[in-house]
Amino acid sequence: MSMHELEATIAQIAVPGKGILAADESTGTIGKRFANIQLESTAETRRAYRELLFTTPGIEEFVSGVILYEETLGQRASNTKLFSELLAELGIVPGIKVDKGITHLPNSRDEKITQGLDNLTERLATYKEMGARFAKWRAVLNVSANTPSCLSVRANAQALARYAAICQDQGIVPIVEPELLMDGNHSLERCAEATEKTLYTVFHELHKHGVILEGIILKPSMVIAGTEYTPKSSIEAVAQATVKILRRTVPAAVPTINFLSGGQSSEVATAHLNAMNATKPHPWLLSFSYGRALQDICLRTWQGKPENMKAAQQAFYKRAKLNSAACKGQYTQTMEG
Ligand code: 13P
């Protein structure tokens, strides 16, 4: 394993004021996003949309890494450059989603396990040749009174640790993503308990598998009540609970924690990140690895129409800029304009 290689990638991604764009929606997921704007999902519309994102002028000021889907890693911009080359030239590190999605976990409480370990070594070698320097694997956990079960937490943590060890062995930085879903009517306190148990188990397994913590990126969900729970928590309550659980469970050796947005509105996701960074110092960087919270307004502005491209890029640039401000605790609601 080349620690130097992992360190160099981390140094390029973990930059104060910068974060990661998750643009790794599978063909099925991007199809649903396009359906919302009545746009047909074809290889070409998907390519055109990713080109819009990656060629947004100035985006490298706020984005240090982009997670791609396998199809996109093999696609080219209109100027014939591979997307991975185009990003690398901007100083943005190209990454790749490597998990194969979720499937039923037998004997659990109707829970899921992430698959994709088979042939991962060989796949990573190919992705690396195509320019990828980091990878992503998402574990999905339900939160309710009796979930996540010990079985699902343990099985998902073991898979994450196996994946992370294989990545590091190939000189690829693993994003370790245990997502506790916001679906349901659980309280913030219940989410805090479940998140603590999950992160504790994930780091236990990472240790058992010999994963070097200095060479990973943690991508957790925030500690937040379920979408059906009332009353809504304040921005400060979510920020405080999230930082409290992270301090209990995430070793200081982890360089950066880049949150997923998980269905939060764009403004709320930015406000939560800002509130956490307003209570510095923390042992790790706290940044973003948002998908929907960075792209929603861009997609809605674009509508698949070439004449809207510039406005869509401006909308994406603005969201990235506001999240960059949130990384420094300098975001305010008035900046939404
Ligand atoms: P969201 O920010 O939309 O949750 O997506 C982030 C991601 O990459 C989920 O795996």
Short mmCIF file of C-alpha atoms and ligand atoms in Angstrom, two decimals:
data_model
loop_
_atom_site.label_atom_id
_atom_site.label_comp_id
_atom_site.label_asym_id
_atom_site.label_seq_id
_atom_site.Cartn_x
_atom_site.Cartn_y
_atom_site.Cartn_z
CA MET A 1 0.00 0.00 0.00
CA SER A 2 1.29 3.46 -0.86
CA MET A 3 0.53 5.70 2.10
CA HIS A 4 2.09 8.55 0.17
CA GLU A 5 -0.48 8.15 -2.58
CA LEU A 6 -3.40 8.14 -0.10
CA GLU A 7 -1.97 11.18 1.70
CA ALA A 8 -1.56 13.11 -1.55
CA THR A 9 -5.21 12.46 -2.49
CA ILE A 10 -6.46 13.41 0.97
CA ALA A 11 -4.38 16.61 0.90
CA GLN A 12 -6.00 17.62 -2.37
CA ILE A 13 -9.57 16.88 -1.19
CA ALA A 14 -9.46 17.96 2.47
CA VAL A 15 -9.02 21.67 1.88
CA PRO A 16 -10.70 24.14 4.25
CA GLY A 17 -13.65 25.78 2.50
CA LYS A 18 -13.97 23.08 -0.15
CA GLY A 19 -16.14 19.97 -0.38
CA ILE A 20 -17.23 17.13 -2.62
CA LEU A 21 -19.95 17.08 -5.28
CA ALA A 22 -21.77 13.74 -5.33
CA ALA A 23 -22.71 13.33 -9.01
CA ASP A 24 -22.70 9.53 -8.89
CA GLU A 25 -26.42 8.87 -9.27
CA SER A 26 -26.97 5.45 -10.80
CA THR A 27 -28.82 5.28 -14.11
CA GLY A 28 -32.03 4.50 -12.21
CA THR A 29 -31.66 7.40 -9.77
CA ILE A 30 -30.74 10.04 -12.35
CA GLY A 31 -33.72 8.79 -14.37
CA LYS A 32 -36.00 9.71 -11.45
CA ARG A 33 -34.36 13.15 -11.12
CA PHE A 34 -34.77 13.78 -14.86
CA ALA A 35 -38.40 12.59 -14.74
CA ASN A 36 -39.07 15.43 -12.27
CA ILE A 37 -38.15 17.90 -15.02
CA GLN A 38 -39.83 15.86 -17.79
CA LEU A 39 -36.47 15.02 -19.37
CA GLU A 40 -35.77 11.65 -20.93
CA SER A 41 -32.75 9.88 -19.45
CA THR A 42 -30.38 8.74 -22.19
CA ALA A 43 -26.61 8.30 -22.19
CA GLU A 44 -26.42 11.66 -24.00
CA THR A 45 -28.73 13.64 -21.67
CA ARG A 46 -26.85 12.22 -18.68
CA ARG A 47 -23.54 13.18 -20.30
CA ALA A 48 -24.76 16.68 -21.15
CA TYR A 49 -25.97 17.26 -17.59
CA ARG A 50 -22.69 16.10 -16.04
CA GLU A 51 -20.82 18.35 -18.49
CA LEU A 52 -22.95 21.28 -17.36
CA LEU A 53 -21.95 20.60 -13.74
CA PHE A 54 -18.24 20.03 -14.34
CA THR A 55 -17.74 23.00 -16.69
CA THR A 56 -19.42 25.49 -14.36
CA PRO A 57 -16.96 28.41 -14.38
CA GLY A 58 -15.12 28.78 -11.07
CA ILE A 59 -16.54 25.64 -9.45
CA GLU A 60 -13.01 24.55 -8.45
CA GLU A 61 -13.01 27.40 -5.90
CA PHE A 62 -15.44 25.39 -3.75
CA VAL A 63 -15.32 21.79 -4.97
CA SER A 64 -12.18 19.68 -4.47
CA GLY A 65 -13.62 16.29 -5.43
CA VAL A 66 -16.42 14.85 -7.59
CA ILE A 67 -17.90 11.37 -7.20
CA LEU A 68 -18.76 9.91 -10.60
CA TYR A 69 -20.88 6.98 -11.68
CA GLU A 70 -19.14 4.29 -13.75
CA GLU A 71 -20.84 5.41 -16.98
CA THR A 72 -19.69 9.01 -16.46
CA LEU A 73 -16.08 7.99 -15.77
CA GLY A 74 -15.96 6.65 -19.34
CA GLN A 75 -17.67 9.68 -20.92
CA ARG A 76 -16.14 12.74 -22.56
CA ALA A 77 -16.87 16.47 -22.57
CA SER A 78 -17.76 18.19 -25.85
CA ASN A 79 -14.07 19.13 -26.25
CA THR A 80 -13.39 15.33 -26.32
CA LYS A 81 -11.57 15.28 -22.97
CA LEU A 82 -12.50 12.50 -20.58
CA PHE A 83 -14.44 13.98 -17.65
CA SER A 84 -11.79 12.63 -15.29
CA GLU A 85 -9.11 14.58 -17.23
CA LEU A 86 -11.20 17.73 -17.36
CA LEU A 87 -11.70 17.62 -13.58
CA ALA A 88 -8.06 16.80 -12.84
CA GLU A 89 -6.95 19.79 -14.93
CA LEU A 90 -9.13 22.00 -12.72
CA GLY A 91 -7.44 20.55 -9.63
CA ILE A 92 -10.60 18.58 -8.74
CA VAL A 93 -10.05 14.95 -7.77
CA PRO A 94 -12.23 12.45 -9.69
CA GLY A 95 -13.81 9.69 -7.60
CA ILE A 96 -16.05 6.71 -8.35
CA LYS A 97 -19.02 5.02 -6.72
CA VAL A 98 -18.06 1.35 -6.47
CA ASP A 99 -20.87 -0.29 -4.53
CA LYS A 100 -23.52 -2.22 -6.47
CA GLY A 101 -26.47 -0.95 -4.49
CA ILE A 102 -28.46 -2.52 -1.69
CA THR A 103 -30.27 -5.82 -1.31
CA HIS A 104 -32.34 -7.57 1.36
CA LEU A 105 -30.38 -8.72 4.44
CA PRO A 106 -31.82 -12.14 5.38
CA ASN A 107 -32.89 -12.64 9.02
CA SER A 108 -32.77 -8.91 9.73
CA ARG A 109 -35.76 -6.67 10.51
CA ASP A 110 -36.46 -6.15 6.82
CA GLU A 111 -33.16 -4.30 6.49
CA LYS A 112 -30.60 -3.89 3.71
CA ILE A 113 -27.00 -4.79 3.00
CA THR A 114 -24.76 -3.17 0.38
CA GLN A 115 -23.21 -5.42 -2.25
CA GLY A 116 -20.24 -5.04 -4.59
CA LEU A 117 -17.19 -6.66 -2.97
CA ASP A 118 -16.80 -9.29 -5.71
CA ASN A 119 -13.97 -8.38 -8.12
CA LEU A 120 -13.54 -5.04 -6.36
CA THR A 121 -9.74 -5.20 -6.59
CA GLU A 122 -9.85 -5.64 -10.37
CA ARG A 123 -12.55 -2.99 -10.80
CA LEU A 124 -10.54 -0.49 -8.76
CA ALA A 125 -7.46 -1.10 -10.89
CA THR A 126 -9.51 -0.31 -14.01
CA TYR A 127 -11.11 2.79 -12.46
CA LYS A 128 -7.67 4.01 -11.39
CA GLU A 129 -6.39 3.69 -14.95
CA MET A 130 -9.37 5.81 -16.00
CA GLY A 131 -8.38 8.54 -13.52
CA ALA A 132 -10.29 7.80 -10.29
CA ARG A 133 -8.35 8.55 -7.09
CA PHE A 134 -11.02 7.92 -4.48
CA ALA A 135 -14.09 5.72 -4.13
CA LYS A 136 -17.48 5.65 -2.43
CA TRP A 137 -19.47 2.85 -0.79
CA ARG A 138 -22.84 3.64 0.80
CA ALA A 139 -24.34 1.55 3.58
CA VAL A 140 -28.03 2.21 4.27
CA LEU A 141 -29.60 1.82 7.71
CA ASN A 142 -33.21 2.32 8.74
CA VAL A 143 -34.03 4.10 11.97
CA SER A 144 -37.08 3.13 14.07
CA ALA A 145 -37.75 1.93 17.62
CA ASN A 146 -36.11 -1.45 16.85
CA THR A 147 -33.78 -0.66 13.94
CA PRO A 148 -31.04 -0.60 12.96
CA SER A 149 -30.65 -4.11 14.36
CA CYS A 150 -27.30 -5.31 15.68
CA LEU A 151 -27.14 -7.65 12.67
CA SER A 152 -27.56 -4.91 10.10
CA VAL A 153 -25.13 -2.56 11.85
CA ARG A 154 -22.50 -5.28 12.13
CA ALA A 155 -22.95 -6.66 8.60
CA ASN A 156 -22.86 -3.21 7.01
CA ALA A 157 -19.86 -2.11 9.09
CA GLN A 158 -17.96 -5.25 8.07
CA ALA A 159 -18.70 -4.65 4.38
CA LEU A 160 -17.61 -1.00 4.68
CA ALA A 161 -14.36 -2.08 6.36
CA ARG A 162 -13.65 -4.79 3.75
CA TYR A 163 -14.25 -2.25 0.98
CA ALA A 164 -12.09 0.42 2.66
CA ALA A 165 -9.19 -2.01 3.17
CA ILE A 166 -9.35 -3.12 -0.49
CA CYS A 167 -9.39 0.53 -1.66
CA GLN A 168 -6.37 1.50 0.42
CA ASP A 169 -4.53 -1.58 -0.82
CA GLN A 170 -5.04 -0.24 -4.35
CA GLY A 171 -3.94 3.30 -3.44
CA ILE A 172 -7.52 4.61 -3.60
CA VAL A 173 -8.95 6.74 -0.77
CA PRO A 174 -12.24 5.22 0.45
CA ILE A 175 -15.24 7.36 1.34
CA VAL A 176 -16.85 5.41 4.17
CA GLU A 177 -20.56 6.23 4.04
CA PRO A 178 -22.91 4.84 6.67
CA GLU A 179 -26.25 6.57 5.99
CA LEU A 180 -29.02 6.44 8.56
CA LEU A 181 -32.14 7.27 6.59
CA MET A 182 -34.36 10.24 7.50
CA ASP A 183 -37.50 8.24 6.58
CA GLY A 184 -39.82 7.60 9.52
CA ASN A 185 -41.14 9.20 12.69
CA HIS A 186 -38.15 8.73 15.00
CA SER A 187 -36.96 11.53 17.26
CA LEU A 188 -33.60 13.28 17.11
CA GLU A 189 -32.62 11.44 20.31
CA ARG A 190 -33.40 8.06 18.71
CA CYS A 191 -31.31 9.03 15.66
CA ALA A 192 -28.47 10.04 17.99
CA GLU A 193 -28.53 6.62 19.71
CA ALA A 194 -28.61 4.76 16.40
CA THR A 195 -25.85 6.92 14.89
CA GLU A 196 -23.61 6.41 17.93
CA LYS A 197 -24.04 2.63 17.77
CA THR A 198 -23.41 2.60 14.02
CA LEU A 199 -20.31 4.81 14.00
CA TYR A 200 -18.86 3.00 17.00
CA THR A 201 -19.24 -0.32 15.16
CA VAL A 202 -17.93 1.07 11.86
CA PHE A 203 -14.71 2.30 13.50
CA HIS A 204 -14.32 -0.95 15.40
CA GLU A 205 -14.50 -2.88 12.10
CA LEU A 206 -12.18 -0.42 10.31
CA HIS A 207 -9.65 -1.07 13.05
CA LYS A 208 -10.06 -4.86 12.81
CA HIS A 209 -9.50 -4.68 9.05
CA GLY A 210 -6.35 -2.57 9.43
CA VAL A 211 -7.77 0.47 7.66
CA ILE A 212 -5.56 3.55 8.08
CA LEU A 213 -7.82 6.25 9.45
CA GLU A 214 -5.62 9.06 8.12
CA GLY A 215 -6.44 7.75 4.65
CA ILE A 216 -10.25 7.72 4.70
CA ILE A 217 -13.04 10.24 4.29
CA LEU A 218 -16.08 9.71 6.53
CA LYS A 219 -19.42 10.54 4.92
CA PRO A 220 -22.11 10.29 7.59
CA SER A 221 -25.68 11.44 7.81
CA MET A 222 -26.45 14.17 10.33
CA VAL A 223 -28.20 13.44 13.62
CA ILE A 224 -31.69 14.53 12.70
CA ALA A 225 -35.28 13.52 13.48
CA GLY A 226 -37.29 11.49 10.96
CA THR A 227 -39.19 13.40 8.27
CA GLU A 228 -42.54 12.44 9.88
CA TYR A 229 -41.53 13.54 13.38
CA THR A 230 -42.91 16.77 14.85
CA PRO A 231 -42.04 19.29 16.12
CA LYS A 232 -39.07 20.06 13.87
CA SER A 233 -35.69 20.44 15.59
CA SER A 234 -33.87 23.75 15.41
CA ILE A 235 -30.77 24.10 13.23
CA GLU A 236 -28.66 24.42 16.40
CA ALA A 237 -30.14 21.25 17.96
CA VAL A 238 -29.19 19.17 14.90
CA ALA A 239 -25.72 20.70 14.77
CA GLN A 240 -25.07 20.14 18.48
CA ALA A 241 -26.35 16.56 18.48
CA THR A 242 -24.33 15.69 15.37
CA VAL A 243 -21.07 17.12 16.70
CA LYS A 244 -21.66 15.44 20.08
CA ILE A 245 -22.04 11.97 18.52
CA LEU A 246 -19.12 12.49 16.13
CA ARG A 247 -16.86 13.53 19.03
CA ARG A 248 -17.78 10.33 20.86
CA THR A 249 -17.18 7.99 17.98
CA VAL A 250 -14.84 9.39 15.27
CA PRO A 251 -11.11 9.31 16.09
CA ALA A 252 -9.18 12.54 15.58
CA ALA A 253 -6.98 10.72 13.05
CA VAL A 254 -9.80 10.99 10.47
CA PRO A 255 -8.87 14.06 8.40
CA THR A 256 -12.25 15.11 7.11
CA ILE A 257 -15.95 14.41 7.58
CA ASN A 258 -18.04 15.23 4.50
CA PHE A 259 -21.77 14.96 5.16
CA LEU A 260 -24.43 13.65 2.79
CA SER A 261 -27.60 15.74 2.54
CA GLY A 262 -30.01 12.78 2.65
CA GLY A 263 -33.16 14.61 1.52
CA GLN A 264 -32.74 17.82 3.53
CA SER A 265 -33.63 20.94 1.57
CA SER A 266 -30.62 22.73 0.11
CA GLU A 267 -30.90 25.69 2.49
CA VAL A 268 -31.33 23.54 5.60
CA ALA A 269 -28.35 21.32 4.66
CA THR A 270 -26.20 24.44 4.30
CA ALA A 271 -27.47 25.91 7.57
CA HIS A 272 -26.74 22.69 9.48
CA LEU A 273 -23.18 22.51 8.15
CA ASN A 274 -22.65 26.16 9.02
CA ALA A 275 -23.94 25.75 12.58
CA MET A 276 -21.52 22.86 13.15
CA ASN A 277 -18.60 24.89 11.86
CA ALA A 278 -19.63 27.88 13.97
CA THR A 279 -18.70 25.87 17.09
CA LYS A 280 -15.07 25.14 16.14
CA PRO A 281 -12.48 23.90 16.91
CA HIS A 282 -13.08 20.29 15.91
CA PRO A 283 -10.45 17.60 15.44
CA TRP A 284 -11.51 17.02 11.82
CA LEU A 285 -12.64 19.23 8.93
CA LEU A 286 -16.43 19.32 8.63
CA SER A 287 -17.50 19.71 5.01
CA PHE A 288 -20.03 18.51 2.45
CA SER A 289 -20.39 15.68 -0.03
CA TYR A 290 -23.87 16.65 -1.13
CA GLY A 291 -25.82 15.29 -4.06
CA ARG A 292 -29.35 16.67 -4.00
CA ALA A 293 -28.54 19.70 -1.82
CA LEU A 294 -26.07 20.92 -4.45
CA GLN A 295 -27.94 19.87 -7.57
CA ASP A 296 -31.67 20.40 -6.97
CA ILE A 297 -31.81 24.07 -7.93
CA CYS A 298 -29.43 23.51 -10.83
CA LEU A 299 -31.61 20.75 -12.32
CA ARG A 300 -34.80 22.75 -11.84
CA THR A 301 -33.23 25.77 -13.51
CA TRP A 302 -31.83 23.75 -16.41
CA GLN A 303 -34.97 21.75 -17.34
CA GLY A 304 -32.86 20.00 -20.00
CA LYS A 305 -32.85 23.14 -22.20
CA PRO A 306 -29.59 24.50 -23.71
CA GLU A 307 -30.84 28.09 -23.30
CA ASN A 308 -31.02 27.56 -19.50
CA MET A 309 -27.52 26.16 -19.18
CA LYS A 310 -25.83 29.36 -18.05
CA ALA A 311 -28.49 30.12 -15.42
CA ALA A 312 -28.29 26.51 -14.17
CA GLN A 313 -24.51 26.78 -13.82
CA GLN A 314 -24.91 30.04 -11.93
CA ALA A 315 -27.39 28.37 -9.56
CA PHE A 316 -24.99 25.47 -8.97
CA TYR A 317 -22.07 27.87 -8.45
CA LYS A 318 -24.06 29.80 -5.87
CA ARG A 319 -25.02 26.67 -3.87
CA ALA A 320 -21.41 25.49 -3.88
CA LYS A 321 -20.27 28.94 -2.75
CA LEU A 322 -22.80 29.04 0.11
CA ASN A 323 -21.72 25.58 1.27
CA SER A 324 -18.10 26.73 1.14
CA ALA A 325 -19.07 29.62 3.42
CA ALA A 326 -20.79 27.08 5.70
CA CYS A 327 -17.52 25.14 5.94
CA LYS A 328 -16.06 28.26 7.53
CA GLY A 329 -19.09 29.06 9.71
CA GLN A 330 -19.59 32.21 7.62
CA TYR A 331 -22.96 31.45 5.99
CA THR A 332 -26.00 33.56 6.78
CA GLN A 333 -29.60 33.27 5.58
CA THR A 334 -29.32 36.72 3.93
CA MET A 335 -26.69 35.30 1.51
CA GLU A 336 -29.51 33.27 -0.09
CA GLY A 337 -30.64 36.58 -1.67
P1 13P B 1 -27.45 13.27 -1.07
O1 13P B 1 -26.65 14.47 -0.59
O2 13P B 1 -28.48 13.63 -2.07
O3 13P B 1 -27.96 12.46 0.09
O4 13P B 1 -26.44 12.35 -1.86
C1 13P B 1 -25.20 12.11 -1.35
C2 13P B 1 -24.76 10.76 -1.71
O5 13P B 1 -23.78 10.57 -2.37
C3 13P B 1 -25.56 9.61 -1.21
O6 13P B 1 -24.84 8.43 -1.35
#
